Amino acid sequence: MITSKDKEFSDSKNDKCLEWLDTQEPNSVLYVSFGTTISMADHDQQLKELALGLELSGVKFIWVCRDADHDKKDGVEGGNKRSQLLDGHCGWNSCLESISNGVPIATWPMHSDQPLNAVLVTEALRIGLNVKDWARRDEVVSSSEISKAVRRLMASDEGDEMRKRAKELGKAVRSATNDGGVSRVECDSFIDYVNRS
């Protein structure tokens, strides 16, 4: 268990996490994170259900916790881009990172833009599924529901299709930022415009 409160928190501990990930089969590790602005510390029952649901799913996972959450529970710090799936709050930056890396998302929106981002991911792009829908934001999601959602994403034909779409979308996003790609061309054009002004 690696926490950011460890006095000896260092790259070597992060390296251990990466080394472990390198020994895992592709698409076999779930990355769990609720971002940097959400604290789960005041949601003891939901944390218990989440932990039990992850365990019941039988899926390997890395759970990243904020510093504020470490006072109430142990957690893993040191997420990385090698994990194959994301269970998250659906913040815009997390969505962009997942999409760019071709990684499907198990959504759990908490506030602000996250409910709309979850709709984009699950309904428009179809590269994810809801673990906790915004309409149920005040309810505790049971461990069995969490376990079922994780298995659905990680070990089903439906999950395979989401993963395939996510990889295709990620490839398109990456090509748009390469030389000659639409994002690169537009960004270069904007920089040229600013420099002329």
PDB file of C-alpha atoms in Angstrom:
ATOM      1  CA  MET A   1       0.000   0.000   0.000  1.00  0.00           C
ATOM      2  CA  ILE A   2       1.488   3.324  -1.030  1.00  0.00           C
ATOM      3  CA  THR A   3       0.127   6.520   0.486  1.00  0.00           C
ATOM      4  CA  SER A   4       1.284  10.072  -0.019  1.00  0.00           C
ATOM      5  CA  LYS A   5       1.552  10.396   3.777  1.00  0.00           C
ATOM      6  CA  ASP A   6       4.461   7.947   3.793  1.00  0.00           C
ATOM      7  CA  LYS A   7       7.556   9.862   4.871  1.00  0.00           C
ATOM      8  CA  GLU A   8       9.541   7.848   2.389  1.00  0.00           C
ATOM      9  CA  PHE A   9       7.130   8.420  -0.490  1.00  0.00           C
ATOM     10  CA  SER A  10       9.398   8.450  -3.486  1.00  0.00           C
ATOM     11  CA  ASP A  11       9.671   7.518  -7.102  1.00  0.00           C
ATOM     12  CA  SER A  12      10.839   4.064  -6.029  1.00  0.00           C
ATOM     13  CA  LYS A  13       7.404   3.375  -4.517  1.00  0.00           C
ATOM     14  CA  ASN A  14       5.736   4.652  -7.661  1.00  0.00           C
ATOM     15  CA  ASP A  15       8.101   2.435  -9.616  1.00  0.00           C
ATOM     16  CA  LYS A  16       6.877  -0.576  -7.610  1.00  0.00           C
ATOM     17  CA  CYS A  17       3.339   0.244  -8.657  1.00  0.00           C
ATOM     18  CA  LEU A  18       4.421   0.560 -12.290  1.00  0.00           C
ATOM     19  CA  GLU A  19       6.422  -2.653 -12.076  1.00  0.00           C
ATOM     20  CA  TRP A  20       3.352  -4.443 -10.735  1.00  0.00           C
ATOM     21  CA  LEU A  21       1.215  -3.003 -13.550  1.00  0.00           C
ATOM     22  CA  ASP A  22       3.755  -4.188 -16.108  1.00  0.00           C
ATOM     23  CA  THR A  23       3.234  -7.768 -14.891  1.00  0.00           C
ATOM     24  CA  GLN A  24      -0.544  -7.627 -15.412  1.00  0.00           C
ATOM     25  CA  GLU A  25      -2.421  -8.729 -18.517  1.00  0.00           C
ATOM     26  CA  PRO A  26      -3.668  -5.935 -20.809  1.00  0.00           C
ATOM     27  CA  ASN A  27      -7.100  -4.600 -19.843  1.00  0.00           C
ATOM     28  CA  SER A  28      -7.005  -6.364 -16.483  1.00  0.00           C
ATOM     29  CA  VAL A  29      -6.533  -3.495 -13.999  1.00  0.00           C
ATOM     30  CA  LEU A  30      -9.207  -1.005 -12.967  1.00  0.00           C
ATOM     31  CA  TYR A  31      -7.961   2.471 -11.992  1.00  0.00           C
ATOM     32  CA  VAL A  32     -10.238   4.015  -9.348  1.00  0.00           C
ATOM     33  CA  SER A  33     -10.050   7.751  -8.694  1.00  0.00           C
ATOM     34  CA  PHE A  34     -12.465  10.487  -7.724  1.00  0.00           C
ATOM     35  CA  GLY A  35     -10.127  13.303  -8.728  1.00  0.00           C
ATOM     36  CA  THR A  36      -8.433  15.988  -6.695  1.00  0.00           C
ATOM     37  CA  THR A  37     -11.448  17.999  -5.557  1.00  0.00           C
ATOM     38  CA  ILE A  38     -13.711  15.234  -4.246  1.00  0.00           C
ATOM     39  CA  SER A  39     -13.238  13.855  -0.757  1.00  0.00           C
ATOM     40  CA  MET A  40     -14.875  10.559   0.088  1.00  0.00           C
ATOM     41  CA  ALA A  41     -13.829  10.848   3.745  1.00  0.00           C
ATOM     42  CA  ASP A  42     -17.348  11.752   4.896  1.00  0.00           C
ATOM     43  CA  HIS A  43     -18.976   8.865   3.045  1.00  0.00           C
ATOM     44  CA  ASP A  44     -17.950   5.897   5.189  1.00  0.00           C
ATOM     45  CA  GLN A  45     -20.805   3.605   4.133  1.00  0.00           C
ATOM     46  CA  GLN A  46     -20.227   4.288   0.435  1.00  0.00           C
ATOM     47  CA  LEU A  47     -16.489   3.688   0.853  1.00  0.00           C
ATOM     48  CA  LYS A  48     -17.200   0.328   2.482  1.00  0.00           C
ATOM     49  CA  GLU A  49     -19.585  -0.647  -0.319  1.00  0.00           C
ATOM     50  CA  LEU A  50     -17.077   0.472  -2.950  1.00  0.00           C
ATOM     51  CA  ALA A  51     -14.236  -1.489  -1.362  1.00  0.00           C
ATOM     52  CA  LEU A  52     -16.392  -4.593  -0.992  1.00  0.00           C
ATOM     53  CA  GLY A  53     -17.748  -4.242  -4.541  1.00  0.00           C
ATOM     54  CA  LEU A  54     -14.246  -4.008  -5.967  1.00  0.00           C
ATOM     55  CA  GLU A  55     -13.216  -7.072  -3.985  1.00  0.00           C
ATOM     56  CA  LEU A  56     -16.337  -9.013  -5.014  1.00  0.00           C
ATOM     57  CA  SER A  57     -15.721  -8.229  -8.683  1.00  0.00           C
ATOM     58  CA  GLY A  58     -12.501 -10.236  -8.634  1.00  0.00           C
ATOM     59  CA  VAL A  59     -10.879  -7.550 -10.800  1.00  0.00           C
ATOM     60  CA  LYS A  60      -7.430  -6.199  -9.955  1.00  0.00           C
ATOM     61  CA  PHE A  61      -7.487  -2.482  -9.222  1.00  0.00           C
ATOM     62  CA  ILE A  62      -5.484   0.544  -8.162  1.00  0.00           C
ATOM     63  CA  TRP A  63      -7.386   2.999  -5.974  1.00  0.00           C
ATOM     64  CA  VAL A  64      -5.973   6.520  -5.776  1.00  0.00           C
ATOM     65  CA  CYS A  65      -7.055   8.626  -2.801  1.00  0.00           C
ATOM     66  CA  ARG A  66      -6.687  12.315  -2.036  1.00  0.00           C
ATOM     67  CA  ASP A  67      -4.575  13.324   0.947  1.00  0.00           C
ATOM     68  CA  ALA A  68      -7.773  14.427   2.727  1.00  0.00           C
ATOM     69  CA  ASP A  69      -9.113  10.890   2.445  1.00  0.00           C
ATOM     70  CA  HIS A  70      -6.112   9.244   4.077  1.00  0.00           C
ATOM     71  CA  ASP A  71      -7.181  10.289   7.566  1.00  0.00           C
ATOM     72  CA  LYS A  72     -10.179   7.971   7.385  1.00  0.00           C
ATOM     73  CA  LYS A  73      -8.867   5.081   5.295  1.00  0.00           C
ATOM     74  CA  ASP A  74      -5.851   3.600   3.624  1.00  0.00           C
ATOM     75  CA  GLY A  75      -5.384   4.202  -0.062  1.00  0.00           C
ATOM     76  CA  VAL A  76      -3.107   3.785  -3.002  1.00  0.00           C
ATOM     77  CA  GLU A  77      -1.387   6.768  -4.531  1.00  0.00           C
ATOM     78  CA  GLY A  78       0.370   6.679  -7.843  1.00  0.00           C
ATOM     79  CA  GLY A  79      -2.041   6.188 -10.721  1.00  0.00           C
ATOM     80  CA  ASN A  80      -0.680   6.104 -14.223  1.00  0.00           C
ATOM     81  CA  LYS A  81      -1.644   5.837 -17.841  1.00  0.00           C
ATOM     82  CA  ARG A  82      -0.913   2.114 -18.067  1.00  0.00           C
ATOM     83  CA  SER A  83      -4.059   1.050 -16.264  1.00  0.00           C
ATOM     84  CA  GLN A  84      -6.616  -0.153 -18.736  1.00  0.00           C
ATOM     85  CA  LEU A  85      -9.909   1.181 -17.430  1.00  0.00           C
ATOM     86  CA  LEU A  86     -10.974   4.104 -15.320  1.00  0.00           C
ATOM     87  CA  ASP A  87     -13.633   4.292 -12.650  1.00  0.00           C
ATOM     88  CA  GLY A  88     -14.041   7.936 -11.964  1.00  0.00           C
ATOM     89  CA  HIS A  89     -15.876  11.081 -11.153  1.00  0.00           C
ATOM     90  CA  CYS A  90     -15.982  12.117 -14.824  1.00  0.00           C
ATOM     91  CA  GLY A  91     -14.171  15.428 -14.460  1.00  0.00           C
ATOM     92  CA  TRP A  92     -13.283  16.961 -17.802  1.00  0.00           C
ATOM     93  CA  ASN A  93      -9.521  16.443 -17.461  1.00  0.00           C
ATOM     94  CA  SER A  94     -10.009  12.792 -16.510  1.00  0.00           C
ATOM     95  CA  CYS A  95     -12.337  12.304 -19.471  1.00  0.00           C
ATOM     96  CA  LEU A  96      -9.833  13.889 -21.855  1.00  0.00           C
ATOM     97  CA  GLU A  97      -7.001  11.761 -20.490  1.00  0.00           C
ATOM     98  CA  SER A  98      -9.044   8.574 -20.759  1.00  0.00           C
ATOM     99  CA  ILE A  99     -10.312   9.364 -24.247  1.00  0.00           C
ATOM    100  CA  SER A 100      -6.834  10.348 -25.471  1.00  0.00           C
ATOM    101  CA  ASN A 101      -5.454   7.074 -24.150  1.00  0.00           C
ATOM    102  CA  GLY A 102      -8.321   4.999 -25.551  1.00  0.00           C
ATOM    103  CA  VAL A 103      -9.530   3.924 -22.121  1.00  0.00           C
ATOM    104  CA  PRO A 104     -13.228   3.297 -21.303  1.00  0.00           C
ATOM    105  CA  ILE A 105     -14.715   4.903 -18.188  1.00  0.00           C
ATOM    106  CA  ALA A 106     -16.955   3.606 -15.417  1.00  0.00           C
ATOM    107  CA  THR A 107     -18.590   6.896 -14.425  1.00  0.00           C
ATOM    108  CA  TRP A 108     -19.527   8.166 -10.962  1.00  0.00           C
ATOM    109  CA  PRO A 109     -20.315  11.899 -11.383  1.00  0.00           C
ATOM    110  CA  MET A 110     -20.222  14.053  -8.232  1.00  0.00           C
ATOM    111  CA  HIS A 111     -20.869  17.702  -9.185  1.00  0.00           C
ATOM    112  CA  SER A 112     -20.447  20.563 -11.684  1.00  0.00           C
ATOM    113  CA  ASP A 113     -19.851  19.420 -15.277  1.00  0.00           C
ATOM    114  CA  GLN A 114     -19.451  15.771 -14.317  1.00  0.00           C
ATOM    115  CA  PRO A 115     -23.066  14.645 -14.907  1.00  0.00           C
ATOM    116  CA  LEU A 116     -22.967  16.032 -18.467  1.00  0.00           C
ATOM    117  CA  ASN A 117     -19.537  14.515 -19.057  1.00  0.00           C
ATOM    118  CA  ALA A 118     -20.940  11.167 -17.917  1.00  0.00           C
ATOM    119  CA  VAL A 119     -23.746  11.457 -20.490  1.00  0.00           C
ATOM    120  CA  LEU A 120     -21.162  12.257 -23.178  1.00  0.00           C
ATOM    121  CA  VAL A 121     -19.088   9.207 -22.213  1.00  0.00           C
ATOM    122  CA  THR A 122     -21.949   6.728 -21.772  1.00  0.00           C
ATOM    123  CA  GLU A 123     -24.590   7.819 -24.292  1.00  0.00           C
ATOM    124  CA  ALA A 124     -22.936   9.885 -27.030  1.00  0.00           C
ATOM    125  CA  LEU A 125     -19.500   8.261 -27.297  1.00  0.00           C
ATOM    126  CA  ARG A 126     -20.568   4.909 -25.797  1.00  0.00           C
ATOM    127  CA  ILE A 127     -17.142   4.325 -24.239  1.00  0.00           C
ATOM    128  CA  GLY A 128     -18.315   3.845 -20.683  1.00  0.00           C
ATOM    129  CA  LEU A 129     -21.071   2.942 -18.288  1.00  0.00           C
ATOM    130  CA  ASN A 130     -22.589   4.459 -15.169  1.00  0.00           C
ATOM    131  CA  VAL A 131     -21.687   2.965 -11.826  1.00  0.00           C
ATOM    132  CA  LYS A 132     -23.608   5.682 -10.019  1.00  0.00           C
ATOM    133  CA  ASP A 133     -26.020   7.772 -12.036  1.00  0.00           C
ATOM    134  CA  TRP A 134     -26.419  11.465 -11.191  1.00  0.00           C
ATOM    135  CA  ALA A 135     -30.110  10.884 -10.431  1.00  0.00           C
ATOM    136  CA  ARG A 136     -28.981   8.602  -7.562  1.00  0.00           C
ATOM    137  CA  ARG A 137     -26.325  10.999  -6.239  1.00  0.00           C
ATOM    138  CA  ASP A 138     -27.673  10.922  -2.678  1.00  0.00           C
ATOM    139  CA  GLU A 139     -27.994   7.130  -2.519  1.00  0.00           C
ATOM    140  CA  VAL A 140     -25.409   4.583  -1.449  1.00  0.00           C
ATOM    141  CA  VAL A 141     -24.576   2.216  -4.295  1.00  0.00           C
ATOM    142  CA  SER A 142     -24.421  -1.363  -3.049  1.00  0.00           C
ATOM    143  CA  SER A 143     -21.346  -3.535  -3.326  1.00  0.00           C
ATOM    144  CA  SER A 144     -23.244  -5.951  -5.573  1.00  0.00           C
ATOM    145  CA  GLU A 145     -24.147  -3.146  -8.009  1.00  0.00           C
ATOM    146  CA  ILE A 146     -20.526  -1.971  -8.045  1.00  0.00           C
ATOM    147  CA  SER A 147     -19.237  -5.490  -8.585  1.00  0.00           C
ATOM    148  CA  LYS A 148     -21.706  -6.065 -11.429  1.00  0.00           C
ATOM    149  CA  ALA A 149     -20.736  -2.788 -13.154  1.00  0.00           C
ATOM    150  CA  VAL A 150     -17.017  -3.559 -12.855  1.00  0.00           C
ATOM    151  CA  ARG A 151     -17.444  -7.046 -14.321  1.00  0.00           C
ATOM    152  CA  ARG A 152     -19.675  -5.657 -17.069  1.00  0.00           C
ATOM    153  CA  LEU A 153     -16.936  -3.228 -18.090  1.00  0.00           C
ATOM    154  CA  MET A 154     -13.973  -5.532 -17.563  1.00  0.00           C
ATOM    155  CA  ALA A 155     -15.226  -8.979 -18.549  1.00  0.00           C
ATOM    156  CA  SER A 156     -18.092  -8.866 -21.028  1.00  0.00           C
ATOM    157  CA  ASP A 157     -18.704  -8.503 -24.754  1.00  0.00           C
ATOM    158  CA  GLU A 158     -20.287  -5.118 -24.026  1.00  0.00           C
ATOM    159  CA  GLY A 159     -17.111  -4.036 -22.219  1.00  0.00           C
ATOM    160  CA  ASP A 160     -15.002  -5.292 -25.133  1.00  0.00           C
ATOM    161  CA  GLU A 161     -17.061  -3.136 -27.522  1.00  0.00           C
ATOM    162  CA  MET A 162     -16.607  -0.076 -25.292  1.00  0.00           C
ATOM    163  CA  ARG A 163     -12.878  -0.738 -25.157  1.00  0.00           C
ATOM    164  CA  LYS A 164     -12.740  -1.072 -28.958  1.00  0.00           C
ATOM    165  CA  ARG A 165     -14.613   2.224 -29.466  1.00  0.00           C
ATOM    166  CA  ALA A 166     -12.412   3.945 -26.865  1.00  0.00           C
ATOM    167  CA  LYS A 167      -9.237   2.786 -28.631  1.00  0.00           C
ATOM    168  CA  GLU A 168     -10.544   4.006 -32.008  1.00  0.00           C
ATOM    169  CA  LEU A 169     -11.501   7.364 -30.507  1.00  0.00           C
ATOM    170  CA  GLY A 170      -8.135   7.647 -28.764  1.00  0.00           C
ATOM    171  CA  LYS A 171      -6.339   7.007 -32.045  1.00  0.00           C
ATOM    172  CA  ALA A 172      -8.393   9.742 -33.745  1.00  0.00           C
ATOM    173  CA  VAL A 173      -7.671  12.207 -30.927  1.00  0.00           C
ATOM    174  CA  ARG A 174      -3.947  11.504 -31.047  1.00  0.00           C
ATOM    175  CA  SER A 175      -3.819  11.870 -34.832  1.00  0.00           C
ATOM    176  CA  ALA A 176      -5.573  15.253 -34.565  1.00  0.00           C
ATOM    177  CA  THR A 177      -2.673  16.562 -32.476  1.00  0.00           C
ATOM    178  CA  ASN A 178       0.067  15.307 -34.823  1.00  0.00           C
ATOM    179  CA  ASP A 179       1.626  17.477 -37.544  1.00  0.00           C
ATOM    180  CA  GLY A 180      -1.092  18.152 -40.100  1.00  0.00           C
ATOM    181  CA  GLY A 181      -3.861  17.046 -37.708  1.00  0.00           C
ATOM    182  CA  VAL A 182      -6.878  19.328 -37.341  1.00  0.00           C
ATOM    183  CA  SER A 183      -6.146  20.290 -33.710  1.00  0.00           C
ATOM    184  CA  ARG A 184      -2.499  20.973 -34.484  1.00  0.00           C
ATOM    185  CA  VAL A 185      -3.364  23.057 -37.564  1.00  0.00           C
ATOM    186  CA  GLU A 186      -5.927  25.128 -35.637  1.00  0.00           C
ATOM    187  CA  CYS A 187      -3.583  25.655 -32.682  1.00  0.00           C
ATOM    188  CA  ASP A 188      -0.732  26.703 -34.991  1.00  0.00           C
ATOM    189  CA  SER A 189      -3.107  29.058 -36.808  1.00  0.00           C
ATOM    190  CA  PHE A 190      -4.155  30.652 -33.507  1.00  0.00           C
ATOM    191  CA  ILE A 191      -0.522  31.091 -32.430  1.00  0.00           C
ATOM    192  CA  ASP A 192       0.295  32.703 -35.788  1.00  0.00           C
ATOM    193  CA  TYR A 193      -2.670  35.065 -35.370  1.00  0.00           C
ATOM    194  CA  VAL A 194      -1.606  36.067 -31.850  1.00  0.00           C
ATOM    195  CA  ASN A 195       1.974  36.635 -32.985  1.00  0.00           C
ATOM    196  CA  ARG A 196       0.796  38.939 -35.815  1.00  0.00           C
ATOM    197  CA  SER A 197      -1.290  41.075 -33.467  1.00  0.00           C
TER     198      SER A 197
END
